[in-house]
Coordinates of C-alpha atoms in Angstrom, one line a residue:
Chain A
M1 CA 139.9 99.8 160.1
L2 CA 140.7 98.9 156.5
P3 CA 144.3 99.4 155.2
P4 CA 144.8 102.6 153.1
A5 CA 145.6 100.4 150.1
F6 CA 141.9 99.4 150.0
Y7 CA 140.8 103.0 149.6
Y8 CA 143.4 103.5 147.0
I9 CA 142.1 100.4 145.0
C10 CA 138.5 101.6 145.3
L11 CA 139.4 105.0 144.1
S12 CA 141.5 103.8 141.3
K13 CA 138.6 101.4 140.2
A14 CA 136.2 104.3 140.4
Y15 CA 138.6 106.4 138.4
L16 CA 139.0 103.7 135.7
L17 CA 135.2 103.4 135.5
Y18 CA 134.9 107.1 135.2
T19 CA 137.5 107.3 132.4
A20 CA 135.8 104.4 130.7
I21 CA 132.4 106.2 130.8
V22 CA 134.0 109.4 129.5
A23 CA 135.7 107.6 126.7
I24 CA 132.4 105.9 125.7
R25 CA 130.5 109.1 125.8
H26 CA 133.2 110.8 123.7
L27 CA 132.9 107.9 121.2
L28 CA 129.1 108.2 121.2
N29 CA 129.2 111.9 120.7
Y30 CA 131.8 111.4 118.0
I31 CA 129.4 109.0 116.1
L32 CA 126.4 111.2 116.7
E33 CA 128.2 114.4 115.8
N34 CA 129.8 113.0 112.7
M35 CA 126.9 111.0 111.3
K36 CA 127.1 110.7 107.5
I37 CA 124.0 109.9 105.5
L38 CA 124.1 108.5 102.0
V39 CA 121.0 108.8 99.8
C40 CA 120.9 106.5 96.8
I41 CA 119.4 108.1 93.7
S42 CA 118.0 106.5 90.6
I43 CA 117.1 108.6 87.6
V44 CA 114.0 107.6 85.7
P45 CA 111.6 108.8 83.0
D46 CA 109.1 111.3 84.2
T47 CA 106.2 109.2 85.6
T48 CA 103.6 111.1 83.7
M49 CA 105.1 110.3 80.3
K50 CA 104.0 107.6 77.9
I51 CA 106.5 104.9 77.5
R52 CA 107.4 103.8 74.0
I53 CA 109.5 100.7 73.3
G54 CA 112.6 101.2 71.3
G55 CA 113.3 99.7 67.8
D56 CA 115.6 97.1 69.3
K57 CA 112.8 95.9 71.7
R58 CA 115.4 95.7 74.4
S59 CA 115.2 99.3 75.5
I60 CA 112.7 102.1 75.7
D61 CA 112.7 105.0 73.2
T62 CA 114.3 107.9 75.1
V63 CA 113.5 110.6 72.5
G64 CA 111.7 113.4 74.2
I65 CA 111.9 111.7 77.7
Q66 CA 112.2 114.0 80.7
W67 CA 114.5 112.5 83.3
I68 CA 113.6 113.0 87.0
I69 CA 114.9 111.7 90.4
N70 CA 112.9 108.6 91.2
P71 CA 110.0 109.7 93.4
W72 CA 110.9 107.6 96.4
D73 CA 114.5 108.7 96.3
E74 CA 113.4 112.3 96.2
L75 CA 111.3 111.7 99.3
S76 CA 114.2 110.1 101.1
L77 CA 116.5 112.9 100.2
T78 CA 113.9 115.4 101.6
R79 CA 113.7 113.4 104.9
A80 CA 117.5 113.2 105.2
L81 CA 117.8 116.9 104.8
E82 CA 115.1 117.5 107.4
L83 CA 116.9 115.2 109.9
K84 CA 120.2 117.0 109.2
E85 CA 118.7 120.4 109.8
S86 CA 117.0 119.4 113.1
S87 CA 120.1 117.5 114.4
S88 CA 121.9 120.6 115.7
G89 CA 125.1 119.5 113.9
A90 CA 125.0 115.8 114.9
I91 CA 124.5 114.8 111.2
K92 CA 127.5 116.0 109.4
S93 CA 126.6 115.5 105.8
V94 CA 124.1 114.2 103.3
T95 CA 125.7 112.8 100.2
V96 CA 123.8 111.5 97.2
I97 CA 125.1 108.6 95.1
H98 CA 124.1 107.6 91.6
V99 CA 125.2 104.8 89.3
G100 CA 125.0 106.1 85.8
T101 CA 126.6 107.8 82.8
A102 CA 127.4 111.5 82.4
S103 CA 124.0 112.1 81.0
S104 CA 122.5 112.0 84.5
E105 CA 124.5 114.9 85.8
P106 CA 121.6 117.4 85.5
A107 CA 119.5 115.3 87.8
L108 CA 122.3 115.0 90.2
R109 CA 122.8 118.8 90.2
K110 CA 119.1 119.0 91.1
A111 CA 119.7 116.8 94.1
L112 CA 122.5 119.2 95.1
A113 CA 120.2 122.2 94.5
I114 CA 117.6 120.6 96.8
G115 CA 120.2 120.6 99.5
A116 CA 122.6 117.6 99.4
D117 CA 126.1 118.5 100.4
D118 CA 127.9 116.5 97.7
A119 CA 127.4 113.8 95.1
I120 CA 129.1 110.7 93.9
R121 CA 128.5 109.3 90.4
V122 CA 129.7 105.8 89.7
N123 CA 130.5 106.1 86.0
A124 CA 128.7 103.0 84.6
E125 CA 125.4 101.9 83.0
P126 CA 123.4 100.4 85.9
S127 CA 122.9 97.1 84.1
D128 CA 121.0 95.3 86.9
A129 CA 120.2 95.6 90.6
Y130 CA 123.1 93.3 91.6
F131 CA 125.7 95.3 89.7
T132 CA 124.3 98.7 90.9
A133 CA 124.2 97.6 94.6
A134 CA 127.7 96.3 94.4
Q135 CA 128.9 99.7 93.2
V136 CA 127.1 101.5 96.0
A137 CA 128.3 99.0 98.6
E138 CA 131.9 99.6 97.5
M139 CA 131.5 103.4 98.1
V140 CA 129.8 102.9 101.5
S141 CA 132.7 100.7 102.7
K142 CA 135.3 103.2 101.4
E143 CA 133.8 106.3 102.8
K144 CA 132.1 104.9 106.0
F145 CA 128.6 106.2 105.8
D146 CA 126.5 105.5 108.9
V147 CA 123.0 105.5 107.4
V148 CA 122.2 104.6 103.8
L149 CA 118.7 105.5 102.5
C150 CA 117.2 103.9 99.4
G151 CA 113.8 104.2 97.8
I152 CA 111.8 101.0 98.0
E153 CA 111.4 100.8 94.3
S154 CA 112.4 102.7 91.1
S155 CA 109.6 103.6 88.8
D156 CA 111.4 102.3 85.8
F157 CA 112.6 98.8 86.6
N158 CA 110.3 98.2 89.7
G159 CA 112.9 95.9 91.1
S160 CA 112.8 96.8 94.8
A161 CA 116.1 95.1 95.2
V162 CA 119.1 97.5 95.4
G163 CA 118.7 98.6 99.1
G164 CA 118.6 95.1 100.5
M165 CA 121.4 94.0 98.2
I166 CA 123.7 96.8 99.4
A167 CA 123.1 95.8 103.1
E168 CA 123.9 92.1 102.3
F169 CA 127.1 93.0 100.4
L170 CA 128.2 94.9 103.5
D171 CA 126.8 92.4 106.0
I172 CA 125.0 95.2 107.9
P173 CA 121.3 95.4 109.0
S174 CA 118.6 96.6 106.7
V175 CA 115.0 97.7 107.5
S176 CA 112.5 97.7 104.7
A177 CA 109.2 99.6 104.0
V178 CA 110.2 102.4 106.3
S179 CA 107.6 105.1 106.5
D180 CA 109.2 107.3 109.2
I181 CA 112.6 108.0 110.5
K182 CA 113.1 110.0 113.6
S183 CA 115.9 110.6 116.1
D184 CA 115.2 110.3 119.8
A185 CA 118.1 111.2 122.1
G186 CA 120.7 110.0 119.6
T187 CA 118.8 106.8 118.7
V188 CA 117.5 106.5 115.2
I189 CA 114.0 105.0 115.3
L190 CA 112.5 103.5 112.2
T191 CA 108.8 102.9 111.5
R192 CA 108.3 100.0 109.1
E193 CA 105.0 98.9 107.5
F194 CA 103.8 95.4 106.9
D195 CA 100.5 94.0 105.5
G196 CA 98.0 95.1 108.1
G197 CA 100.2 97.1 110.5
K198 CA 103.3 99.0 111.4
E199 CA 106.0 98.8 114.1
E200 CA 108.8 100.9 115.4
V201 CA 112.3 99.3 115.4
T202 CA 115.9 100.2 116.0
V203 CA 119.0 98.6 114.5
P204 CA 122.7 99.5 115.2
A205 CA 124.5 101.7 112.6
P206 CA 125.7 101.4 110.0
F207 CA 122.4 100.3 108.4
V208 CA 120.4 100.6 105.2
A209 CA 116.8 102.0 105.5
I210 CA 114.6 101.2 102.5
V211 CA 112.0 103.9 102.5
Q212 CA 108.4 104.1 101.1
K213 CA 105.6 106.6 101.0
G214 CA 105.0 108.6 104.2
I215 CA 108.7 109.2 104.8
A216 CA 108.3 112.9 103.8
K217 CA 105.1 114.7 103.0
E218 CA 106.1 116.5 99.8
P219 CA 109.4 116.3 98.0
R220 CA 111.5 119.4 98.6
I221 CA 111.8 121.8 95.7
A222 CA 115.1 123.6 94.9
S223 CA 115.2 127.3 95.8
M224 CA 117.0 129.9 93.6
R225 CA 119.7 130.1 96.2
G226 CA 120.0 126.3 96.3
I227 CA 120.4 126.2 92.5
M228 CA 123.2 128.8 92.7
N229 CA 124.9 127.0 95.6
A230 CA 124.7 123.7 93.7
R231 CA 127.1 125.0 91.1
S232 CA 130.0 125.0 93.6
K233 CA 129.2 121.7 95.2
P234 CA 131.3 118.7 94.2
V235 CA 130.2 115.8 92.0
R236 CA 132.8 113.2 92.4
V237 CA 133.1 110.6 89.6
A238 CA 134.2 107.1 90.6
E239 CA 135.1 104.3 88.3
P240 CA 133.0 101.1 88.7
I241 CA 134.4 97.9 90.3
A242 CA 134.3 94.8 88.0
I243 CA 131.3 92.7 88.8
E244 CA 129.1 90.6 86.5
P245 CA 125.4 91.3 86.4
L246 CA 123.1 88.3 87.1
T247 CA 120.2 89.3 84.9
C248 CA 119.5 91.0 81.6
I249 CA 116.5 92.2 79.7
A250 CA 115.8 90.1 76.5
M251 CA 112.9 92.3 75.4
F252 CA 110.1 94.6 76.4
E253 CA 106.4 94.3 75.4
K254 CA 103.4 96.6 75.8
P255 CA 100.8 95.6 78.3
E256 CA 97.8 93.8 76.9
A257 CA 95.2 96.2 75.5
R258 CA 92.0 96.7 77.5
P259 CA 88.8 95.5 75.9
G260 CA 87.2 98.9 75.9
C261 CA 84.6 100.4 78.1
R262 CA 80.9 99.6 78.2
F263 CA 78.9 102.6 79.4
I264 CA 75.8 102.2 81.5
D265 CA 73.3 105.0 81.9
A266 CA 73.6 106.7 85.3
E267 CA 69.8 106.6 85.8
N268 CA 70.0 102.8 85.4
A269 CA 73.1 102.3 87.5
G270 CA 71.8 99.1 89.1
L271 CA 72.4 97.4 85.8
L272 CA 76.1 97.7 86.5
I273 CA 75.8 95.4 89.5
E274 CA 73.9 92.8 87.4
L275 CA 76.6 92.9 84.8
L276 CA 79.3 92.5 87.4
H277 CA 77.4 89.5 88.8
D278 CA 76.3 87.7 85.6
E279 CA 78.7 88.8 82.9
A280 CA 82.1 89.6 84.6
K281 CA 81.3 87.2 87.5
V282 CA 83.3 89.3 90.0
I283 CA 80.7 89.7 92.7
Chain B
M1 CA 116.9 69.9 93.2
S2 CA 113.8 71.7 94.4
V3 CA 111.7 74.8 94.3
L4 CA 111.6 76.5 97.7
V5 CA 108.8 78.8 98.6
Y6 CA 108.7 81.1 101.6
T7 CA 105.2 81.0 103.2
E8 CA 104.6 84.0 105.5
N9 CA 102.1 83.7 108.3
W10 CA 100.0 86.2 110.2
D11 CA 99.6 85.3 113.8
G12 CA 100.1 81.7 113.0
K13 CA 97.7 81.6 110.0
F14 CA 98.4 81.5 106.3
K15 CA 96.5 83.7 103.9
K16 CA 95.3 83.4 100.4
L17 CA 98.7 84.9 99.4
S18 CA 100.6 82.0 100.9
F19 CA 98.4 79.4 99.0
E20 CA 98.8 81.3 95.8
L21 CA 102.6 81.2 96.2
V22 CA 102.6 77.5 96.8
S23 CA 100.3 77.0 93.8
Y24 CA 102.7 79.0 91.6
A25 CA 105.7 77.1 93.0
T26 CA 104.0 73.8 92.1
E27 CA 103.7 74.8 88.5
V28 CA 107.3 76.1 88.3
A29 CA 108.4 72.8 89.9
K30 CA 106.5 70.9 87.1
M31 CA 108.4 72.9 84.5
L32 CA 111.7 71.9 86.1
N33 CA 110.6 68.3 86.9
T34 CA 111.1 68.7 90.6
S35 CA 109.2 69.2 93.8
V36 CA 108.2 72.0 96.1
S37 CA 109.5 72.6 99.6
A38 CA 107.9 75.3 101.7
V39 CA 109.7 77.1 104.5
S40 CA 107.7 78.7 107.4
I41 CA 109.2 80.8 110.1
G42 CA 107.2 81.4 113.3
N43 CA 104.7 79.6 115.5
V44 CA 102.4 77.8 113.1
A45 CA 100.4 74.8 114.2
W46 CA 100.8 71.4 112.5
E47 CA 97.3 71.5 111.1
E48 CA 97.9 74.9 109.5
L49 CA 101.3 73.8 108.0
K50 CA 99.6 70.7 106.5
K51 CA 97.3 73.0 104.5
L52 CA 100.3 73.9 102.3
G53 CA 100.2 70.3 101.0
N54 CA 96.8 70.9 99.4
Y55 CA 98.5 73.2 96.9
G56 CA 101.3 70.9 96.0
A57 CA 104.1 71.3 98.6
S58 CA 105.8 67.9 99.3
R59 CA 108.1 69.1 102.1
I60 CA 107.4 71.7 104.7
I61 CA 110.2 73.0 106.8
S62 CA 109.0 74.7 110.0
I63 CA 111.2 76.9 112.1
Q64 CA 109.6 78.0 115.3
S65 CA 112.3 79.8 117.1
G66 CA 111.5 82.5 119.6
H67 CA 114.5 84.5 118.5
L68 CA 112.9 85.0 115.1
A69 CA 109.7 86.5 116.4
T70 CA 110.5 89.9 115.1
L71 CA 111.4 90.1 111.4
D72 CA 115.1 90.7 111.1
N73 CA 116.1 90.9 107.5
Q74 CA 119.6 89.7 108.1
A75 CA 118.7 86.7 110.4
Y76 CA 115.8 85.6 108.1
T77 CA 118.1 85.7 105.1
S78 CA 120.7 83.5 106.8
V79 CA 118.0 81.0 107.9
I80 CA 116.4 80.8 104.5
A81 CA 119.8 80.5 102.8
E82 CA 120.7 77.6 105.0
V83 CA 117.3 75.9 104.3
S84 CA 117.8 76.6 100.6
Q85 CA 121.2 74.8 100.5
K86 CA 119.8 71.9 102.5
E87 CA 116.9 71.5 100.1
N88 CA 119.2 72.0 97.1
A89 CA 116.8 74.7 95.8
T90 CA 117.4 76.1 92.3
V91 CA 114.4 78.5 92.4
L92 CA 113.2 80.4 95.4
I93 CA 109.8 82.1 95.5
F94 CA 108.7 85.0 97.7
P95 CA 105.6 87.2 97.7
N96 CA 106.2 90.7 96.2
N97 CA 105.0 92.3 99.4
N98 CA 107.0 94.2 102.1
T99 CA 108.3 91.0 103.6
G100 CA 109.4 89.5 100.3
K101 CA 111.0 92.8 99.4
A102 CA 112.9 92.8 102.8
I103 CA 114.4 89.3 102.4
A104 CA 114.6 88.4 98.7
P105 CA 117.2 91.0 97.6
R106 CA 119.5 90.1 100.5
L107 CA 119.2 86.4 99.7
S108 CA 120.1 87.3 96.1
V109 CA 123.5 88.5 97.2
K110 CA 124.0 85.7 99.7
L111 CA 123.3 83.0 97.2
K112 CA 124.5 84.9 94.2
A113 CA 121.1 84.3 92.7
G114 CA 119.6 86.7 90.1
I115 CA 116.2 88.1 91.1
G116 CA 113.1 88.6 89.0
S117 CA 110.8 90.8 91.1
G118 CA 107.1 91.3 90.6
V119 CA 106.7 88.4 88.1
S120 CA 103.1 87.9 87.0
R121 CA 103.3 84.8 84.9
L122 CA 105.0 81.4 84.9
P123 CA 108.6 81.5 83.6
L124 CA 108.5 82.0 79.8
Y125 CA 111.4 79.6 79.2
T126 CA 113.6 77.5 81.5
H127 CA 116.6 77.7 79.0
P128 CA 117.6 80.5 79.4
F129 CA 115.6 81.0 82.5
T130 CA 113.3 83.9 81.5
V131 CA 110.5 85.5 83.5
Y132 CA 107.8 88.0 82.7
K133 CA 107.9 91.1 84.9
R134 CA 106.2 94.4 85.2
T135 CA 108.4 97.5 84.5
Y136 CA 107.8 101.2 84.0
S137 CA 105.0 100.9 86.6
G138 CA 102.9 98.7 84.4
N139 CA 103.5 100.6 81.1
A140 CA 105.8 97.9 79.7
F141 CA 106.6 94.3 80.6
A142 CA 110.0 92.8 80.4
H143 CA 111.3 89.4 79.4
L144 CA 114.0 89.1 82.0
V145 CA 116.8 86.5 81.6
I146 CA 118.3 85.3 84.9
N147 CA 121.7 83.9 84.2
S148 CA 122.6 82.5 87.6
D149 CA 122.3 78.8 88.6
I150 CA 119.9 79.8 91.5
R151 CA 117.0 82.2 90.7
I152 CA 114.8 84.2 93.0
L153 CA 111.3 85.2 92.0
T154 CA 108.9 87.5 93.8
L155 CA 105.3 86.9 92.7
A156 CA 102.9 89.8 92.1
Q157 CA 99.9 89.3 94.4
N158 CA 96.7 87.9 92.9
S159 CA 98.4 87.4 89.5
F160 CA 98.3 83.6 89.4
G161 CA 95.5 82.5 91.5
I162 CA 95.1 79.4 93.7
T163 CA 95.0 75.8 92.3
E164 CA 94.6 72.8 94.5
T165 CA 97.0 69.9 93.9
P166 CA 96.7 67.7 97.0
N167 CA 100.0 66.2 98.0
N168 CA 101.0 64.0 101.0
C169 CA 103.5 66.3 102.5
V170 CA 106.1 65.7 105.1
I171 CA 106.6 68.3 107.8
E172 CA 110.1 68.7 109.3
N173 CA 110.7 70.8 112.4
L174 CA 114.1 72.5 112.1
S175 CA 113.7 74.9 115.0
S176 CA 116.5 73.5 117.0
A177 CA 119.0 74.1 114.2
F178 CA 118.3 77.8 114.4
D179 CA 118.3 78.4 118.2
N180 CA 121.2 80.8 117.9
S181 CA 119.9 82.8 115.0
T182 CA 119.3 86.2 116.7
G183 CA 118.8 89.4 114.8
K184 CA 119.9 92.9 115.5
T185 CA 116.4 94.4 114.9
V186 CA 114.9 95.6 118.2
L187 CA 111.1 96.0 118.3
R188 CA 109.9 99.0 120.3
E189 CA 106.2 98.9 119.6
G190 CA 103.8 97.7 117.0
Q191 CA 100.3 98.3 116.0
K192 CA 98.0 96.2 113.9
Q193 CA 94.8 97.2 112.0
S194 CA 91.9 95.1 113.2
G195 CA 88.4 94.4 112.0
K196 CA 89.1 95.9 108.6
I197 CA 89.5 94.1 105.3
L198 CA 93.1 94.8 104.3
L199 CA 93.6 96.6 101.0
T200 CA 96.3 94.1 99.9
D201 CA 94.1 91.1 100.7
A202 CA 90.8 92.3 99.2
D203 CA 89.1 90.7 96.2
I204 CA 87.0 93.8 95.7
V205 CA 88.1 97.4 96.3
V206 CA 86.0 100.5 96.2
S207 CA 88.1 103.6 95.8
G208 CA 87.5 107.3 95.8
G209 CA 89.3 110.3 94.3
R210 CA 89.0 114.0 94.5
G211 CA 85.7 113.8 92.5
M212 CA 84.1 112.7 95.8
K213 CA 84.4 116.4 96.6
S214 CA 84.6 116.2 100.4
P215 CA 85.5 113.6 103.1
D216 CA 81.9 114.0 104.3
N217 CA 80.8 112.2 101.2
W218 CA 82.7 109.0 102.1
P219 CA 80.0 107.2 104.1
A220 CA 78.2 106.4 100.8
L221 CA 81.3 104.8 99.4
V222 CA 82.0 102.9 102.6
E223 CA 78.5 101.7 102.6
L224 CA 78.9 100.2 99.1
A225 CA 82.2 98.6 100.2
S226 CA 80.7 97.0 103.2
F227 CA 77.8 95.5 101.2
L228 CA 80.3 94.1 98.7
G229 CA 82.7 92.9 101.4
A230 CA 85.2 95.2 99.8
A231 CA 88.2 97.2 101.2
T232 CA 88.3 100.9 100.6
A233 CA 91.1 102.8 98.9
C234 CA 91.8 106.3 97.6
T235 CA 94.0 108.3 95.4
R236 CA 97.1 110.2 96.4
P237 CA 95.5 113.7 96.6
V238 CA 92.9 112.3 98.9
S239 CA 95.4 110.8 101.3
D240 CA 97.6 113.9 101.0
E241 CA 94.7 116.1 102.0
G242 CA 94.1 113.9 105.0
W243 CA 90.6 112.9 103.8
R244 CA 91.6 109.2 104.2
P245 CA 94.5 107.5 106.0
H246 CA 97.6 107.0 103.9
E247 CA 97.4 103.2 104.2
E248 CA 94.5 103.5 101.7
H249 CA 96.5 105.2 99.0
A250 CA 96.6 103.0 95.9
G251 CA 98.9 104.1 93.2
Q252 CA 102.5 104.2 92.1
T253 CA 103.9 105.5 95.3
G254 CA 101.2 103.9 97.5
K255 CA 100.0 100.3 97.3
I256 CA 100.1 98.3 94.2
I257 CA 97.0 96.2 94.1
A258 CA 95.4 93.7 91.8
P259 CA 91.9 92.9 93.1
N260 CA 89.3 91.0 91.0
L261 CA 87.1 94.1 91.0
Y262 CA 88.2 97.7 91.4
I263 CA 85.5 100.4 91.5
A264 CA 86.9 103.9 90.9
V265 CA 84.6 106.6 92.1
G266 CA 85.4 110.2 91.2
I267 CA 88.9 109.2 90.0
S268 CA 90.2 110.8 86.8
G269 CA 92.9 108.2 86.2
A270 CA 96.3 109.9 86.3
T271 CA 99.1 107.6 85.1
Q272 CA 100.5 107.4 88.7
H273 CA 97.2 106.1 89.9
L274 CA 96.7 103.7 87.1
A275 CA 100.2 102.3 87.8
G276 CA 98.9 101.1 91.2
I277 CA 95.7 99.5 90.0
S278 CA 96.0 98.6 86.3
S279 CA 96.5 94.9 87.1
S280 CA 93.0 94.7 88.6
K281 CA 91.0 92.0 86.7
C282 CA 88.0 94.2 86.2
I283 CA 87.9 98.0 86.5
V284 CA 84.7 100.0 86.9
A285 CA 84.8 103.8 86.6
I286 CA 82.2 106.3 87.9
N287 CA 83.0 109.9 86.9
T288 CA 81.2 113.1 85.8
D289 CA 83.7 113.7 83.0
S290 CA 83.2 111.3 80.1
N291 CA 86.7 112.2 78.8
A292 CA 88.5 111.1 82.0
P293 CA 91.4 108.7 81.2
I294 CA 90.1 106.2 83.8
F295 CA 87.4 105.1 81.2
E296 CA 90.2 103.9 78.9
A297 CA 91.3 101.5 81.6
A298 CA 87.8 100.6 82.6
Q299 CA 85.6 97.6 81.4
Y300 CA 82.4 99.3 82.7
G301 CA 81.7 102.9 83.1
I302 CA 79.0 105.3 84.4
V303 CA 79.1 109.0 83.5
G304 CA 77.4 110.7 86.4
D305 CA 77.5 112.2 89.9
A306 CA 78.9 109.7 92.5
M307 CA 76.5 110.9 95.2
K308 CA 73.6 109.9 93.0
V309 CA 75.1 106.7 91.6
L310 CA 76.4 105.2 94.8
P311 CA 73.0 104.8 96.6
K312 CA 71.6 103.1 93.4
L313 CA 74.5 100.6 93.4
V314 CA 74.0 99.9 97.1
A315 CA 70.3 99.1 96.4
A316 CA 71.2 96.8 93.6
V317 CA 73.8 95.0 95.6
K318 CA 71.2 94.4 98.4
E319 CA 68.9 93.0 95.7
I320 CA 71.5 90.5 94.5
K321 CA 72.6 89.4 97.9
K322 CA 69.0 88.5 98.8

């Protein structure tokens, strides 16, 4: 027969193990139940508008420009809201962040009307990707967001850089070209695309997901009620941290003019193939 | 000093894209009076690595570590940063594809190196270092000054072309130095397209819009594409409707492509679509509406019904290929 102390030790070990499991589960639930998503928003000229270069050549002429939320950011906001709604409370909040001057408030209000819980505006001209990413990274580390979503590109600067830069400033994982985000028993699964395929991956939170087409089918449109609610939602204004941009634009130029179209009679369509072969030499 | 170029491989093979990047790096190195080092991560055979020398690389650094089999942005960034410091690189060059976009921005922060993304020409000046890049989705081009000592460029695909500059290159295997470089990205499952010409690789693209009227009309377009050895593409409404898979969507929010020949069938030419295809070398438009904006971007145009025109084109291609 074993001494009673043995049973005592076994029991106490089992108890310790039990309490450890309970503690881990509590922690996991806490993380899952309190997940905070941050969606980065860039504000760009309406993509259907003609772009005119300003008199100083270094900027574009903003007269008559309609400002919209960058299309990819609008899709990532839509997906963040869908995830929150289907998370049965696990996702606590969806916050939008924007680096820009007071003139971008209407577009931020639109993000709130679509359904974001609150907004942060870092009060500065977003002079380059490095500067912008540093501002966002600062807010992520201050406010401890678990998931940061960025569009893969902005339709104005086409830099595709801010998302990856935020992750590196914070030394956290990033996954790029994400076309789907889903949650499976508390694990966030990301689908990313590469030339010729796609794959499902996971990374530990906090992380940055850089999203592309496919992430949401249609951008969500603000409802009347959403617009009313947005009025009482907070837009917090933060002052920027000091950081030197690494790049600047010296000038803009228009794309080279196209040579003009040569029309070929539909009845004689075969001539097109001859021209492509003999004149343009592309087939 | 050197120019470091990241040469991605697909199942151990390089593609046209990798050779274009090395060709570009070689010209940048000439401007700076220096040489090109290429870095390759993954299992690539010696013979394949040596090919990079044909386009001007003088040193090839190969890292064949099993830990790096899955792309982990953080781990790849650390590895390339270390190689960059070892090679004393002042310019780093990446493709402007999903892989380049995953790594280059992180590296920019790590090395405090300004980034010029989507450049489509050689640097305009070296003092101050100025690059030519696409902005406003192709509606304006910027002269971007990069003020840092190290610069990172991502090259728009098919914007520079391939030039052979045979060089006796040295291959260095650095795998053992990175045995401990593990990433946090866990791969669950992956799928690859097979047997199809990839849209981003294709020299010729045949693309359809809503003017094709119905998904049932696509076989005529696919037939022309297959005779031309072309990839097929489509506009956003077509992929949104589910007529074609979303991988085929070319346009601002889809794929940005620059093939040598782009044949737009039943596409009116909305700015968002043009944003994705306007860098194509030659654009052909086939549309029933002679006022469609696509004709302003096109070099050749046919006003007519796609279903009548496509078979004629197929017949003419057969004639030429004889």
